[in-house]
Amino acid sequence: MKLTSKGRYAVTAMLDLTLHAESGPVSLSDISARQDISLSYLEQLFARLRKADLVCSVRGPGGGYQLKRNAQDISIGAVIHAVNETVDATRCKGQADCQGGERCLTHSLWQDLSDRVNDFLSGISLQDLMREKDVKDVSGRQNNRRSNQDIDISLQM
């Protein structure tokens, strides 16, 4: 079972968006800079997140992305599924054709694990993550680093 970078980056970007939502729409370039995720990759992810009705875009100066629902109503599982990611511990992708087209000896074990992981991720909202002390600490550090970079750039001009 492996969560690829697509799912991890989608969750990270959505959490960043949630943390910075109080100041209006958040640009993908700001998320890219804070989270060190390629802007073109974020554009692909946000196209899928928009299609899943998790975010909406705001055009024009000061535009960017906003959550389409309340952060409490968006689960981590929904974010992962929106980018076509699955958390599946079975070798057969849940089809029960793992051993020569038939169910293998341990299929139920791995299916149960997959179900529990999915239930776990579906039970955590973006709002829940925002409340975590370590999330607040990391976000503060990232914002400070970004502010210092902006100051360095303005001093060089």
Backbone as JSON, one array per atom type, in Angstrom:
{
  "sequence": "MKLTSKGRYAVTAMLDLTLHAESGPVSLSDISARQDISLSYLEQLFARLRKADLVCSVRGPGGGYQLKRNAQDISIGAVIHAVNETVDATRCKGQADCQGGERCLTHSLWQDLSDRVNDFLSGISLQDLMREKDVKDVSGRQNNRRSNQDIDISLQM",
  "N": [[0.85, -1.17, 0.0], [0.61, 2.13, -0.94], [0.74, 5.59, -0.85], [0.86, 7.83, -3.36], [2.89, 10.59, -4.61], [1.07, 12.3, -5.78], [-1.35, 12.15, -4.28], [-0.37, 12.91, -1.76], [0.66, 15.51, -2.28], [-1.7, 16.78, -3.07], [-3.21, 16.78, -0.7], [-1.49, 18.28, 0.94], [-1.44, 20.74, -0.46], [-4.15, 21.46, -0.32], [-4.45, 21.74, 2.43], [-2.71, 23.88, 2.88], [-4.04, 25.84, 1.4], [-6.38, 26.02, 2.94], [-5.34, 26.94, 5.39], [-4.58, 29.51, 4.69], [-6.81, 30.79, 3.84], [-8.3, 32.81, 5.1], [-7.45, 35.29, 4.26], [-8.48, 35.69, 1.78], [-8.78, 34.63, -1.72], [-6.34, 32.18, -2.66], [-3.31, 32.06, -4.33], [-1.96, 29.74, -6.7], [0.73, 29.98, -7.16], [1.69, 31.0, -4.76], [1.16, 28.85, -3.02], [2.79, 26.98, -4.26], [5.35, 28.09, -3.8], [5.49, 28.1, -0.98], [5.18, 25.37, -0.35], [6.93, 24.02, -1.95], [6.19, 22.73, -4.35], [5.79, 21.92, -7.69], [4.51, 24.4, -9.87], [3.13, 23.79, -12.26], [2.35, 21.18, -11.73], [0.65, 21.58, -9.55], [-1.37, 22.98, -10.86], [-2.48, 20.94, -12.42], [-3.42, 19.23, -10.38], [-5.28, 20.93, -9.08], [-7.14, 21.3, -11.08], [-8.42, 18.86, -11.04], [-9.35, 18.86, -8.4], [-11.1, 20.99, -8.53], [-12.96, 19.98, -10.36], [-14.07, 18.02, -8.77], [-15.56, 19.52, -7.1], [-14.41, 20.61, -4.78], [-12.89, 22.88, -4.61], [-12.97, 26.29, -5.82], [-12.28, 28.59, -8.45], [-11.12, 31.98, -8.52], [-11.1, 34.63, -10.58], [-8.98, 37.25, -11.95], [-7.24, 40.24, -10.65], [-5.74, 39.59, -7.57], [-6.87, 37.16, -7.48], [-7.35, 33.58, -7.27], [-7.56, 30.49, -5.6], [-10.29, 29.11, -3.71], [-11.79, 27.33, -1.0], [-14.58, 25.33, -1.76], [-16.41, 24.35, -0.08], [-17.11, 24.24, 3.46], [-14.28, 23.9, 5.57], [-14.51, 21.94, 7.51], [-16.16, 20.16, 6.29], [-14.77, 18.87, 4.33], [-13.11, 16.04, 3.77], [-9.96, 14.34, 4.27], [-9.83, 11.98, 2.89], [-11.64, 12.51, 0.79], [-10.22, 14.44, -0.64], [-7.99, 12.96, -1.5], [-9.27, 11.02, -3.08], [-10.35, 12.7, -5.02], [-8.26, 13.34, -6.69], [-7.91, 11.08, -8.07], [-6.63, 9.06, -6.67], [-5.95, 6.1, -4.85], [-6.09, 4.28, -1.81], [-5.03, 1.34, -1.39], [-4.5, -1.83, -0.24], [-4.55, -4.27, -1.4], [-3.38, -6.58, -3.92], [-4.85, -6.79, -6.15], [-6.39, -4.62, -6.66], [-8.79, -4.61, -5.29], [-10.46, -6.33, -6.68], [-10.59, -9.04, -6.25], [-9.35, -10.97, -7.78], [-6.84, -11.97, -7.45], [-5.13, -14.16, -7.56], [-4.35, -15.88, -10.11], [-6.75, -15.11, -11.34], [-8.58, -15.62, -9.39], [-9.71, -15.28, -5.97], [-7.22, -14.62, -3.54], [-5.52, -16.21, -0.76], [-5.15, -14.35, 1.35], [-6.73, -12.19, 0.77], [-9.01, -11.0, 2.07], [-7.88, -9.99, 4.43], [-6.15, -7.93, 3.47], [-8.01, -6.37, 2.15], [-9.64, -5.56, 4.28], [-7.77, -4.0, 5.69], [-7.34, -1.95, 3.82], [-9.93, -0.84, 3.8], [-10.08, 0.13, 6.43], [-8.03, 2.05, 6.46], [-9.04, 3.83, 4.55], [-11.42, 4.57, 5.87], [-10.3, 5.85, 8.09], [-8.95, 8.06, 6.87], [-11.14, 9.32, 5.76], [-12.41, 10.17, 7.98], [-11.1, 12.37, 8.92], [-10.96, 15.82, 8.76], [-10.13, 18.78, 6.83], [-10.32, 20.93, 8.54], [-9.91, 19.66, 11.01], [-7.18, 19.01, 10.78], [-6.07, 21.56, 10.67], [-6.25, 22.4, 13.27], [-4.25, 21.11, 14.61], [-1.33, 21.35, 16.57], [1.32, 21.01, 15.56], [0.92, 21.43, 12.84], [0.18, 24.12, 12.79], [2.59, 25.22, 13.76], [4.46, 24.51, 11.72], [3.32, 25.81, 9.53], [3.53, 28.47, 10.37], [6.34, 28.72, 10.4], [6.87, 28.36, 7.66], [5.55, 30.58, 6.59], [7.04, 32.66, 7.75], [9.55, 32.16, 6.59], [8.93, 32.65, 3.92], [8.24, 35.38, 4.07], [10.72, 36.45, 4.8], [12.17, 35.83, 2.5], [10.87, 37.47, 0.66], [11.59, 39.97, 1.69], [14.37, 39.88, 1.31], [14.48, 39.88, -1.48], [13.37, 42.39, -2.09], [15.29, 44.05, -0.96], [17.43, 43.59, -2.61], [16.73, 44.87, -4.88]],
  "CA": [[0.0, 0.0, 0.0], [1.44, 3.32, -1.05], [0.11, 6.82, -1.29], [1.84, 8.46, -4.23], [3.09, 12.03, -4.42], [-0.14, 13.0, -6.22], [-2.23, 12.26, -3.13], [0.31, 13.69, -0.71], [0.7, 16.91, -2.69], [-3.06, 17.3, -3.06], [-3.56, 17.04, 0.71], [-0.64, 19.39, 1.4], [-1.9, 21.98, -1.09], [-5.47, 21.81, 0.22], [-4.25, 22.23, 3.8], [-2.13, 25.21, 2.74], [-5.15, 26.71, 0.98], [-7.25, 26.19, 4.1], [-4.65, 27.75, 6.38], [-4.41, 30.88, 4.21], [-8.09, 31.2, 3.26], [-8.89, 33.99, 5.74], [-7.04, 36.52, 3.57], [-9.05, 35.7, 0.44], [-8.31, 33.57, -2.62], [-4.91, 31.86, -2.53], [-2.75, 31.74, -5.65], [-1.17, 28.51, -6.77], [2.16, 30.31, -7.07], [2.01, 31.1, -3.34], [1.2, 27.48, -2.5], [3.99, 26.38, -4.85], [6.53, 28.62, -3.11], [5.5, 27.65, 0.43], [5.23, 23.91, -0.21], [7.94, 23.48, -2.86], [5.52, 21.84, -5.31], [5.79, 22.52, -9.02], [3.29, 25.12, -10.22], [2.38, 23.05, -13.29], [1.76, 20.02, -11.07], [-0.47, 22.1, -8.78], [-2.44, 23.3, -11.81], [-3.13, 19.67, -12.75], [-4.15, 18.77, -9.2], [-6.41, 21.79, -8.8], [-8.17, 21.03, -12.09], [-9.18, 17.71, -10.53], [-10.03, 19.28, -7.17], [-12.21, 21.83, -8.97], [-13.94, 19.08, -10.95], [-14.7, 17.31, -7.66], [-16.29, 20.54, -6.32], [-13.77, 20.89, -3.5], [-12.38, 24.25, -4.69], [-13.42, 27.09, -6.95], [-11.28, 29.58, -8.81], [-11.52, 33.37, -8.58], [-10.27, 35.27, -11.61], [-8.65, 38.66, -11.84], [-6.22, 40.62, -9.67], [-6.05, 39.06, -6.24], [-7.58, 35.9, -7.64], [-6.7, 32.35, -6.84], [-8.51, 29.42, -5.28], [-10.95, 29.08, -2.41], [-12.55, 26.11, -0.74], [-15.98, 25.44, -2.18], [-17.19, 23.95, 1.09], [-16.49, 24.5, 4.74], [-13.13, 23.01, 5.81], [-14.97, 20.81, 8.32], [-16.91, 19.25, 5.43], [-13.88, 18.27, 3.33], [-12.25, 15.03, 4.4], [-8.71, 14.0, 3.6], [-10.19, 10.92, 1.94], [-12.25, 13.14, -0.38], [-9.13, 15.09, -1.39], [-7.21, 11.9, -2.14], [-10.08, 10.43, -4.15], [-10.57, 13.7, -6.06], [-7.12, 13.32, -7.63], [-7.87, 9.71, -8.59], [-5.69, 8.27, -5.88], [-6.6, 5.16, -3.95], [-5.25, 3.66, -0.79], [-5.47, -0.04, -1.55], [-3.44, -2.76, 0.16], [-4.65, -5.53, -2.15], [-2.63, -6.62, -5.17], [-5.81, -6.9, -7.25], [-7.22, -3.41, -6.66], [-10.09, -4.93, -4.72], [-11.26, -7.12, -7.6], [-10.59, -10.43, -5.78], [-8.83, -11.86, -8.82], [-5.42, -11.81, -7.14], [-4.33, -15.37, -7.77], [-4.81, -16.58, -11.31], [-8.14, -14.76, -11.62], [-9.43, -15.95, -8.24], [-9.37, -14.67, -4.69], [-6.07, -15.23, -2.87], [-5.72, -16.64, 0.63], [-5.14, -13.23, 2.28], [-7.46, -11.06, 0.19], [-9.86, -10.35, 3.08], [-7.01, -9.23, 5.33], [-5.69, -6.7, 2.82], [-9.2, -5.55, 1.88], [-10.01, -4.94, 5.56], [-6.79, -2.94, 5.95], [-7.68, -0.84, 2.91], [-11.17, -0.21, 4.29], [-9.78, 0.88, 7.67], [-7.26, 3.24, 6.1], [-9.98, 4.76, 3.91], [-12.29, 5.1, 6.92], [-9.47, 6.77, 8.88], [-8.74, 9.29, 6.1], [-12.44, 9.97, 5.57], [-12.82, 10.69, 9.28], [-10.29, 13.55, 9.28], [-11.26, 16.94, 7.88], [-9.11, 19.83, 6.75], [-10.45, 21.7, 9.78], [-9.24, 18.89, 12.06], [-5.73, 19.16, 10.62], [-5.71, 22.95, 11.0], [-6.21, 22.55, 14.73], [-3.07, 20.43, 15.14], [-0.26, 22.28, 16.93], [2.47, 20.91, 14.66], [0.54, 22.05, 11.57], [0.3, 25.56, 13.01], [4.02, 25.54, 13.88], [5.1, 24.4, 10.41], [2.76, 26.88, 8.7], [4.17, 29.71, 10.82], [7.72, 28.7, 9.91], [6.84, 28.57, 6.21], [5.17, 31.98, 6.34], [8.2, 33.49, 8.1], [10.57, 31.96, 5.56], [8.43, 33.34, 2.73], [8.36, 36.82, 4.33], [12.15, 36.77, 4.74], [12.57, 35.79, 1.09], [10.34, 38.68, 0.04], [12.42, 41.09, 2.15], [15.66, 39.76, 0.63], [14.29, 40.27, -2.88], [13.16, 43.84, -2.15], [16.57, 44.7, -0.63], [18.32, 43.43, -3.76], [16.28, 45.75, -5.96]],
  "C": [[0.89, 1.23, 0.0], [0.59, 4.48, -1.52], [1.15, 7.56, -2.1], [1.94, 9.96, -3.95], [1.85, 12.81, -4.84], [-1.1, 13.21, -5.04], [-1.64, 13.1, -2.03], [0.32, 15.18, -1.04], [-0.69, 17.54, -2.68], [-3.49, 17.66, -1.64], [-2.77, 18.23, 1.23], [-1.14, 20.71, 0.83], [-3.25, 22.41, -0.55], [-5.35, 22.32, 1.66], [-3.65, 23.63, 3.77], [-3.21, 26.21, 2.35], [-6.07, 27.02, 2.16], [-6.62, 27.12, 5.14], [-4.57, 29.23, 5.98], [-5.71, 31.47, 3.66], [-8.65, 32.49, 3.86], [-8.52, 35.28, 5.03], [-7.51, 36.54, 2.11], [-8.5, 34.57, -0.42], [-6.78, 33.4, -2.54], [-4.4, 31.45, -3.91], [-1.95, 30.44, -5.59], [0.31, 28.8, -6.68], [2.58, 30.48, -5.62], [2.1, 29.72, -2.69], [2.48, 26.79, -2.99], [5.25, 26.81, -4.1], [6.61, 28.1, -1.67], [5.76, 26.16, 0.55], [6.25, 23.24, -1.12], [7.35, 22.39, -3.76], [5.48, 22.59, -6.63], [4.45, 23.19, -9.33], [2.47, 24.37, -11.27], [1.71, 21.81, -12.7], [0.54, 20.45, -10.24], [-1.65, 22.44, -9.7], [-3.2, 22.03, -12.2], [-3.97, 19.17, -11.58], [-5.4, 19.6, -8.96], [-7.49, 21.68, -9.88], [-9.03, 19.87, -11.62], [-9.96, 18.07, -9.27], [-11.24, 20.16, -7.5], [-13.33, 20.97, -9.57], [-14.71, 18.3, -9.89], [-15.48, 18.25, -6.73], [-15.71, 20.76, -4.92], [-13.24, 22.32, -3.44], [-13.07, 24.97, -5.84], [-12.35, 28.15, -7.21], [-11.92, 30.97, -8.86], [-10.56, 34.05, -9.54], [-9.97, 36.72, -11.25], [-7.56, 38.94, -10.82], [-6.65, 40.16, -8.27], [-6.81, 37.75, -6.29], [-6.76, 34.73, -7.16], [-7.76, 31.3, -6.6], [-9.05, 29.58, -3.87], [-11.59, 27.71, -2.24], [-13.99, 26.34, -1.17], [-16.93, 25.05, -1.06], [-16.44, 24.37, 2.35], [-15.36, 23.47, 4.96], [-13.51, 21.79, 6.64], [-15.67, 19.75, 7.46], [-16.07, 18.61, 4.33], [-12.93, 17.31, 4.04], [-10.97, 14.82, 3.59], [-8.96, 12.9, 2.57], [-10.79, 11.49, 0.67], [-11.2, 13.81, -1.26], [-8.35, 14.04, -2.16], [-7.99, 11.28, -3.29], [-10.3, 11.4, -5.31], [-9.45, 13.71, -7.1], [-6.87, 11.9, -8.16], [-6.82, 8.83, -7.94], [-6.49, 7.29, -5.03], [-5.58, 4.65, -2.95], [-5.73, 2.21, -0.7], [-4.3, -0.97, -1.24], [-3.5, -4.08, -0.6], [-3.81, -5.44, -3.42], [-3.56, -6.53, -6.38], [-6.71, -5.69, -7.38], [-8.65, -3.7, -6.23], [-10.98, -5.82, -5.58], [-11.38, -8.6, -7.21], [-10.22, -11.42, -6.88], [-7.31, -11.93, -8.71], [-4.56, -13.03, -7.46], [-4.9, -16.15, -8.95], [-6.28, -16.33, -11.6], [-9.1, -15.08, -10.49], [-8.88, -15.28, -6.99], [-8.17, -15.4, -4.06], [-6.39, -15.5, -1.41], [-5.87, -15.46, 1.59], [-5.92, -12.01, 1.78], [-8.28, -10.3, 1.25], [-9.05, -9.51, 4.05], [-6.63, -7.89, 4.72], [-6.87, -5.79, 2.47], [-9.66, -4.85, 3.16], [-9.06, -3.8, 5.93], [-7.09, -1.72, 5.08], [-8.91, -0.09, 3.4], [-10.9, 0.62, 5.53], [-8.98, 2.15, 7.38], [-8.18, 4.27, 5.45], [-10.94, 5.37, 4.93], [-11.55, 6.14, 7.76], [-9.32, 8.11, 8.15], [-10.05, 10.04, 5.87], [-12.96, 10.58, 6.86], [-12.04, 11.91, 9.74], [-10.59, 14.65, 8.26], [-10.07, 17.89, 7.81], [-9.13, 20.69, 8.02], [-9.74, 20.99, 10.94], [-7.72, 19.06, 11.99], [-5.26, 20.56, 11.0], [-5.55, 23.16, 12.5], [-4.96, 21.93, 15.36], [-1.94, 21.43, 15.39], [0.92, 22.21, 15.96], [2.16, 21.51, 13.29], [0.66, 23.57, 11.68], [1.76, 26.0, 13.07], [4.71, 25.53, 12.52], [4.61, 25.53, 9.5], [3.39, 28.23, 9.08], [5.6, 29.81, 10.32], [7.76, 28.99, 8.41], [6.49, 30.02, 5.87], [6.32, 32.92, 6.66], [9.3, 33.37, 7.06], [10.2, 32.71, 4.29], [8.57, 34.85, 2.9], [9.82, 37.25, 4.25], [12.66, 36.75, 3.31], [12.09, 37.03, 0.36], [11.15, 39.9, 0.42], [13.77, 41.07, 1.44], [15.55, 40.22, -0.82], [14.13, 41.78, -2.98], [14.45, 44.6, -1.82], [17.54, 44.63, -1.79], [17.95, 44.38, -4.89], [16.73, 47.13, -5.72]]
}
